């Protein structure tokens, strides 16, 4: 577990070592997230649907909100990858990636998303079949417990695959195209460590999610703030892990 802990430790240090720098780097993406949230709110008619539910009132505004949301997410990720991986004179360009970088990153992320959807659908069907068999063979109580275990293993495996093919994202952020096979091959020598990194990420995200739920229960007026903060930290941690893996496996940087 030494290498997974080092990967996670370095990823966290990238975030907390220079707090003001971290806030500066993620600020453009966070601002775009806020704008997208406002546009989403305005695109819905509040309480106009059946039983007081919200309904879509302005489709063009909704489409604009989604576009701004995607741009915010890409800015968030691209700027962090560049902050973590560029050095020297190149650092001066961290906050000014060109449109070509955004285009390449979007294409890579879209393809990864499609791959994960296919794997999730296929794997989800298999997990469903296995769960039915377990419930039949072990009974409702033990079967359900075993099914939850199978589902958690499946999610961890999915996260492992995602980490192994996603080195193309930090590469794209720096304008250096990488193929999926290159990413898979680059992570091959520490494939087991990447798996345990996925496990640690899952545990950490679960702890943060439960903490956010607990705080929201105690202070319901601030529930949205807690939820957004948890999502931002989780996203930043994942992007930082990808940057750490790329820096170690492709750029040859030490983890310590």
mmCIF file of C-alpha atoms in Angstrom:
data_model
loop_
_atom_site.group_PDB
_atom_site.id
_atom_site.type_symbol
_atom_site.label_atom_id
_atom_site.label_comp_id
_atom_site.label_asym_id
_atom_site.label_seq_id
_atom_site.Cartn_x
_atom_site.Cartn_y
_atom_site.Cartn_z
ATOM 1 C CA UNK A 1 0.000 0.000 0.000
ATOM 2 C CA UNK A 2 3.057 2.270 0.048
ATOM 3 C CA UNK A 3 2.742 3.564 -3.519
ATOM 4 C CA UNK A 4 -1.050 4.213 -3.374
ATOM 5 C CA UNK A 5 -0.542 6.178 -0.151
ATOM 6 C CA UNK A 6 2.277 8.133 -1.800
ATOM 7 C CA UNK A 7 0.075 8.873 -4.828
ATOM 8 C CA UNK A 8 -2.758 10.083 -2.630
ATOM 9 C CA UNK A 9 -0.409 11.977 -0.325
ATOM 10 C CA UNK A 10 1.276 13.837 -3.180
ATOM 11 C CA UNK A 11 -2.117 14.618 -4.727
ATOM 12 C CA UNK A 12 -3.316 16.140 -1.452
ATOM 13 C CA UNK A 13 -0.071 18.091 -1.016
ATOM 14 C CA UNK A 14 -0.574 19.633 -4.470
ATOM 15 C CA UNK A 15 -3.878 20.990 -3.208
ATOM 16 C CA UNK A 16 -2.951 22.182 0.288
ATOM 17 C CA UNK A 17 0.694 23.258 -0.114
ATOM 18 C CA UNK A 18 -0.251 26.639 -1.619
ATOM 19 C CA UNK A 19 -3.887 27.366 -0.695
ATOM 20 C CA UNK A 20 -4.015 30.790 -2.344
ATOM 21 C CA UNK A 21 -2.482 29.388 -5.529
ATOM 22 C CA UNK A 22 -5.011 26.547 -5.497
ATOM 23 C CA UNK A 23 -7.899 29.011 -5.177
ATOM 24 C CA UNK A 24 -6.467 31.130 -8.000
ATOM 25 C CA UNK A 25 -6.155 28.146 -10.332
ATOM 26 C CA UNK A 26 -9.655 26.771 -9.721
ATOM 27 C CA UNK A 27 -11.346 30.200 -9.589
ATOM 28 C CA UNK A 28 -12.205 30.459 -13.338
ATOM 29 C CA UNK A 29 -13.855 27.033 -13.339
ATOM 30 C CA UNK A 30 -15.684 27.761 -10.076
ATOM 31 C CA UNK A 31 -16.941 31.085 -11.465
ATOM 32 C CA UNK A 32 -18.270 29.351 -14.577
ATOM 33 C CA UNK A 33 -19.938 26.733 -12.367
ATOM 34 C CA UNK A 34 -21.700 29.538 -10.504
ATOM 35 C CA UNK A 35 -22.845 31.187 -13.731
ATOM 36 C CA UNK A 36 -24.121 27.844 -15.025
ATOM 37 C CA UNK A 37 -26.033 27.319 -11.782
ATOM 38 C CA UNK A 38 -27.703 30.704 -12.162
ATOM 39 C CA UNK A 39 -28.633 30.003 -15.782
ATOM 40 C CA UNK A 40 -30.054 26.604 -14.816
ATOM 41 C CA UNK A 41 -32.191 28.245 -12.136
ATOM 42 C CA UNK A 42 -33.502 30.841 -14.587
ATOM 43 C CA UNK A 43 -34.288 28.228 -17.239
ATOM 44 C CA UNK A 44 -36.815 26.495 -14.964
ATOM 45 C CA UNK A 45 -40.225 27.773 -13.916
ATOM 46 C CA UNK A 46 -40.229 27.211 -10.158
ATOM 47 C CA UNK A 47 -43.198 25.169 -8.920
ATOM 48 C CA UNK A 48 -45.087 25.466 -12.208
ATOM 49 C CA UNK A 49 -45.389 21.733 -12.859
ATOM 50 C CA UNK A 50 -47.623 19.042 -11.379
ATOM 51 C CA UNK A 51 -47.651 19.060 -7.560
ATOM 52 C CA UNK A 52 -45.389 22.098 -7.490
ATOM 53 C CA UNK A 53 -42.488 20.522 -9.431
ATOM 54 C CA UNK A 54 -40.221 22.662 -11.600
ATOM 55 C CA UNK A 55 -40.644 22.687 -15.375
ATOM 56 C CA UNK A 56 -38.341 23.804 -18.179
ATOM 57 C CA UNK A 57 -39.336 27.322 -19.203
ATOM 58 C CA UNK A 58 -36.475 28.406 -21.469
ATOM 59 C CA UNK A 59 -34.799 25.676 -23.542
ATOM 60 C CA UNK A 60 -32.129 27.952 -25.165
ATOM 61 C CA UNK A 61 -31.154 29.181 -21.704
ATOM 62 C CA UNK A 62 -30.951 25.570 -20.497
ATOM 63 C CA UNK A 63 -28.676 24.646 -23.416
ATOM 64 C CA UNK A 64 -26.489 27.695 -22.653
ATOM 65 C CA UNK A 65 -26.316 26.629 -18.994
ATOM 66 C CA UNK A 66 -25.143 23.137 -19.953
ATOM 67 C CA UNK A 67 -22.518 24.594 -22.311
ATOM 68 C CA UNK A 68 -21.204 26.922 -19.579
ATOM 69 C CA UNK A 69 -21.203 24.011 -17.121
ATOM 70 C CA UNK A 70 -19.080 21.889 -19.487
ATOM 71 C CA UNK A 71 -16.726 24.826 -20.083
ATOM 72 C CA UNK A 72 -16.431 25.354 -16.332
ATOM 73 C CA UNK A 73 -15.630 21.693 -15.743
ATOM 74 C CA UNK A 74 -12.958 21.715 -18.470
ATOM 75 C CA UNK A 75 -11.422 24.949 -17.154
ATOM 76 C CA UNK A 76 -11.345 23.476 -13.666
ATOM 77 C CA UNK A 77 -9.532 20.329 -14.840
ATOM 78 C CA UNK A 78 -7.273 21.799 -17.528
ATOM 79 C CA UNK A 79 -5.930 24.626 -15.384
ATOM 80 C CA UNK A 80 -5.233 22.245 -12.493
ATOM 81 C CA UNK A 81 -3.388 19.746 -14.710
ATOM 82 C CA UNK A 82 -1.254 22.567 -16.105
ATOM 83 C CA UNK A 83 -0.615 24.012 -12.656
ATOM 84 C CA UNK A 84 0.526 20.595 -11.405
ATOM 85 C CA UNK A 85 2.601 19.534 -14.405
ATOM 86 C CA UNK A 86 4.141 22.576 -16.116
ATOM 87 C CA UNK A 87 7.341 24.110 -14.812
ATOM 88 C CA UNK A 88 9.629 27.068 -15.407
ATOM 89 C CA UNK A 89 8.716 29.463 -18.207
ATOM 90 C CA UNK A 90 5.797 27.258 -19.220
ATOM 91 C CA UNK A 91 4.153 28.039 -15.878
ATOM 92 C CA UNK A 92 3.429 31.572 -17.120
ATOM 93 C CA UNK A 93 1.035 30.057 -19.658
ATOM 94 C CA UNK A 94 -0.904 27.989 -17.105
ATOM 95 C CA UNK A 95 -3.863 30.336 -17.027
ATOM 96 C CA UNK A 96 -4.000 30.827 -20.786
ATOM 97 C CA UNK A 97 -4.597 27.493 -22.537
ATOM 98 C CA UNK A 98 -5.671 27.917 -26.154
ATOM 99 C CA UNK A 99 -8.869 26.738 -27.817
ATOM 100 C CA UNK A 100 -6.985 23.769 -29.305
ATOM 101 C CA UNK A 101 -6.296 22.494 -25.779
ATOM 102 C CA UNK A 102 -9.978 22.793 -24.847
ATOM 103 C CA UNK A 103 -11.009 21.021 -28.040
ATOM 104 C CA UNK A 104 -8.574 18.145 -27.491
ATOM 105 C CA UNK A 105 -9.565 17.791 -23.841
ATOM 106 C CA UNK A 106 -13.273 17.742 -24.705
ATOM 107 C CA UNK A 107 -12.801 15.016 -27.331
ATOM 108 C CA UNK A 108 -10.739 12.867 -24.956
ATOM 109 C CA UNK A 109 -13.193 13.296 -22.074
ATOM 110 C CA UNK A 110 -16.157 12.550 -24.338
ATOM 111 C CA UNK A 111 -14.619 9.295 -25.546
ATOM 112 C CA UNK A 112 -13.734 8.254 -21.988
ATOM 113 C CA UNK A 113 -17.308 9.006 -20.962
ATOM 114 C CA UNK A 114 -18.695 6.840 -23.770
ATOM 115 C CA UNK A 115 -16.323 3.981 -22.878
ATOM 116 C CA UNK A 116 -17.374 4.143 -19.229
ATOM 117 C CA UNK A 117 -21.081 4.190 -20.160
ATOM 118 C CA UNK A 118 -20.638 1.036 -22.244
ATOM 119 C CA UNK A 119 -18.678 -0.674 -19.458
ATOM 120 C CA UNK A 120 -21.190 0.441 -16.823
ATOM 121 C CA UNK A 121 -24.150 -0.846 -18.819
ATOM 122 C CA UNK A 122 -22.526 -4.184 -19.637
ATOM 123 C CA UNK A 123 -21.061 -4.641 -16.172
ATOM 124 C CA UNK A 124 -24.272 -3.480 -14.511
ATOM 125 C CA UNK A 125 -26.255 -6.178 -16.322
ATOM 126 C CA UNK A 126 -23.728 -8.802 -15.241
ATOM 127 C CA UNK A 127 -23.858 -7.584 -11.622
ATOM 128 C CA UNK A 128 -27.659 -7.734 -11.737
ATOM 129 C CA UNK A 129 -27.601 -11.339 -12.917
ATOM 130 C CA UNK A 130 -25.032 -12.323 -10.284
ATOM 131 C CA UNK A 131 -27.121 -10.596 -7.597
ATOM 132 C CA UNK A 132 -30.209 -12.573 -8.568
ATOM 133 C CA UNK A 133 -28.221 -15.798 -8.365
ATOM 134 C CA UNK A 134 -26.814 -14.859 -4.952
ATOM 135 C CA UNK A 135 -30.225 -13.941 -3.533
ATOM 136 C CA UNK A 136 -31.661 -17.226 -4.820
ATOM 137 C CA UNK A 137 -28.773 -19.304 -3.506
ATOM 138 C CA UNK A 138 -28.159 -17.571 -0.150
ATOM 139 C CA UNK A 139 -31.575 -16.185 0.710
ATOM 140 C CA UNK A 140 -32.738 -12.554 0.942
ATOM 141 C CA UNK A 141 -30.544 -11.371 3.851
ATOM 142 C CA UNK A 142 -27.176 -12.922 2.942
ATOM 143 C CA UNK A 143 -27.915 -12.568 -0.769
ATOM 144 C CA UNK A 144 -28.490 -8.830 -0.481
ATOM 145 C CA UNK A 145 -25.315 -8.420 1.566
ATOM 146 C CA UNK A 146 -23.287 -10.384 -0.977
ATOM 147 C CA UNK A 147 -24.878 -8.388 -3.808
ATOM 148 C CA UNK A 148 -23.761 -5.126 -2.205
ATOM 149 C CA UNK A 149 -20.226 -6.531 -2.004
ATOM 150 C CA UNK A 150 -20.287 -7.527 -5.686
ATOM 151 C CA UNK A 151 -21.586 -4.077 -6.620
ATOM 152 C CA UNK A 152 -18.812 -2.334 -4.655
ATOM 153 C CA UNK A 153 -16.180 -4.537 -6.329
ATOM 154 C CA UNK A 154 -17.664 -3.645 -9.718
ATOM 155 C CA UNK A 155 -17.572 0.095 -8.964
ATOM 156 C CA UNK A 156 -13.970 -0.136 -7.774
ATOM 157 C CA UNK A 157 -12.999 -2.050 -10.905
ATOM 158 C CA UNK A 158 -14.716 0.584 -13.028
ATOM 159 C CA UNK A 159 -12.799 3.315 -11.207
ATOM 160 C CA UNK A 160 -9.555 1.355 -11.764
ATOM 161 C CA UNK A 161 -10.166 1.195 -15.516
ATOM 162 C CA UNK A 162 -11.037 4.894 -15.541
ATOM 163 C CA UNK A 163 -7.774 5.821 -13.823
ATOM 164 C CA UNK A 164 -5.757 3.654 -16.189
ATOM 165 C CA UNK A 165 -7.150 5.138 -19.396
ATOM 166 C CA UNK A 166 -7.445 8.733 -18.173
ATOM 167 C CA UNK A 167 -3.800 9.774 -18.436
ATOM 168 C CA UNK A 168 -4.869 11.081 -21.827
ATOM 169 C CA UNK A 169 -6.608 13.946 -19.974
ATOM 170 C CA UNK A 170 -3.564 15.608 -18.342
ATOM 171 C CA UNK A 171 -1.718 14.978 -21.601
ATOM 172 C CA UNK A 172 -4.480 16.771 -23.518
ATOM 173 C CA UNK A 173 -4.428 19.641 -21.009
ATOM 174 C CA UNK A 174 -0.820 20.308 -22.029
ATOM 175 C CA UNK A 175 -1.564 19.912 -25.732
ATOM 176 C CA UNK A 176 0.293 16.588 -25.975
ATOM 177 C CA UNK A 177 -2.065 13.947 -27.450
ATOM 178 C CA UNK A 178 -1.863 10.457 -25.965
ATOM 179 C CA UNK A 179 -3.707 7.299 -27.023
ATOM 180 C CA UNK A 180 -5.757 5.091 -24.713
ATOM 181 C CA UNK A 181 -3.320 2.228 -25.269
ATOM 182 C CA UNK A 182 -0.415 4.503 -24.319
ATOM 183 C CA UNK A 183 -2.211 5.425 -21.100
ATOM 184 C CA UNK A 184 -3.001 1.792 -20.325
ATOM 185 C CA UNK A 185 0.590 0.761 -21.025
ATOM 186 C CA UNK A 186 2.018 3.599 -18.928
ATOM 187 C CA UNK A 187 0.038 2.431 -15.892
ATOM 188 C CA UNK A 188 0.782 -1.279 -16.450
ATOM 189 C CA UNK A 189 3.814 -1.488 -14.158
ATOM 190 C CA UNK A 190 1.844 -0.149 -11.182
ATOM 191 C CA UNK A 191 -1.565 -1.551 -12.176
ATOM 192 C CA UNK A 192 -2.087 -3.112 -8.729
ATOM 193 C CA UNK A 193 -1.148 0.156 -7.018
ATOM 194 C CA UNK A 194 -3.599 2.041 -9.239
ATOM 195 C CA UNK A 195 -6.313 -0.380 -8.099
ATOM 196 C CA UNK A 196 -5.602 0.342 -4.429
ATOM 197 C CA UNK A 197 -5.477 4.046 -5.224
ATOM 198 C CA UNK A 198 -9.012 3.673 -6.600
ATOM 199 C CA UNK A 199 -10.013 1.939 -3.353
ATOM 200 C CA UNK A 200 -8.520 4.736 -1.232
ATOM 201 C CA UNK A 201 -10.272 7.360 -3.353
ATOM 202 C CA UNK A 202 -13.591 5.564 -2.908
ATOM 203 C CA UNK A 203 -13.110 5.415 0.874
ATOM 204 C CA UNK A 204 -12.074 9.074 1.086
ATOM 205 C CA UNK A 205 -14.981 10.216 -1.078
ATOM 206 C CA UNK A 206 -17.414 8.181 1.048
ATOM 207 C CA UNK A 207 -16.067 9.763 4.241
ATOM 208 C CA UNK A 208 -16.363 13.272 2.770
ATOM 209 C CA UNK A 209 -19.872 12.556 1.506
ATOM 210 C CA UNK A 210 -21.010 11.302 4.910
ATOM 211 C CA UNK A 211 -19.407 14.331 6.564
ATOM 212 C CA UNK A 212 -21.285 16.650 4.192
ATOM 213 C CA UNK A 213 -24.550 14.825 4.941
ATOM 214 C CA UNK A 214 -23.932 15.094 8.681
ATOM 215 C CA UNK A 215 -23.186 18.823 8.475
ATOM 216 C CA UNK A 216 -26.228 19.394 6.253
ATOM 217 C CA UNK A 217 -28.412 17.589 8.796
ATOM 218 C CA UNK A 218 -27.049 19.711 11.656
ATOM 219 C CA UNK A 219 -27.167 22.963 9.672
ATOM 220 C CA UNK A 220 -29.867 22.530 6.992
ATOM 221 C CA UNK A 221 -29.652 26.169 5.949
ATOM 222 C CA UNK A 222 -26.142 25.555 4.628
ATOM 223 C CA UNK A 223 -26.837 22.166 2.998
ATOM 224 C CA UNK A 224 -26.179 23.420 -0.540
ATOM 225 C CA UNK A 225 -22.847 24.941 0.482
ATOM 226 C CA UNK A 226 -21.739 21.673 2.095
ATOM 227 C CA UNK A 227 -22.810 19.638 -0.949
ATOM 228 C CA UNK A 228 -21.045 21.926 -3.443
ATOM 229 C CA UNK A 229 -17.889 22.035 -1.303
ATOM 230 C CA UNK A 230 -17.781 18.237 -1.098
ATOM 231 C CA UNK A 231 -18.233 17.891 -4.866
ATOM 232 C CA UNK A 232 -15.495 20.466 -5.596
ATOM 233 C CA UNK A 233 -13.022 18.805 -3.215
ATOM 234 C CA UNK A 234 -13.770 15.341 -4.647
ATOM 235 C CA UNK A 235 -13.333 16.589 -8.225
ATOM 236 C CA UNK A 236 -10.123 18.435 -7.344
ATOM 237 C CA UNK A 237 -8.716 15.357 -5.625
ATOM 238 C CA UNK A 238 -9.481 13.131 -8.622
ATOM 239 C CA UNK A 239 -7.915 15.586 -11.093
ATOM 240 C CA UNK A 240 -4.912 15.912 -8.782
ATOM 241 C CA UNK A 241 -4.490 12.108 -8.670
ATOM 242 C CA UNK A 242 -4.486 12.003 -12.483
ATOM 243 C CA UNK A 243 -1.870 14.768 -12.540
ATOM 244 C CA UNK A 244 0.256 12.872 -10.014
ATOM 245 C CA UNK A 245 0.033 9.621 -12.005
ATOM 246 C CA UNK A 246 0.953 11.404 -15.238
ATOM 247 C CA UNK A 247 3.835 13.255 -13.594
ATOM 248 C CA UNK A 248 5.216 10.025 -12.104
ATOM 249 C CA UNK A 249 4.639 7.589 -14.980
ATOM 250 C CA UNK A 250 5.172 9.838 -18.018
ATOM 251 C CA UNK A 251 7.339 12.702 -16.801
ATOM 252 C CA UNK A 252 9.377 10.566 -14.409
ATOM 253 C CA UNK A 253 8.715 12.605 -11.280
ATOM 254 C CA UNK A 254 9.241 11.110 -7.836
ATOM 255 C CA UNK A 255 6.196 10.563 -5.633
ATOM 256 C CA UNK A 256 7.933 11.624 -2.437
#
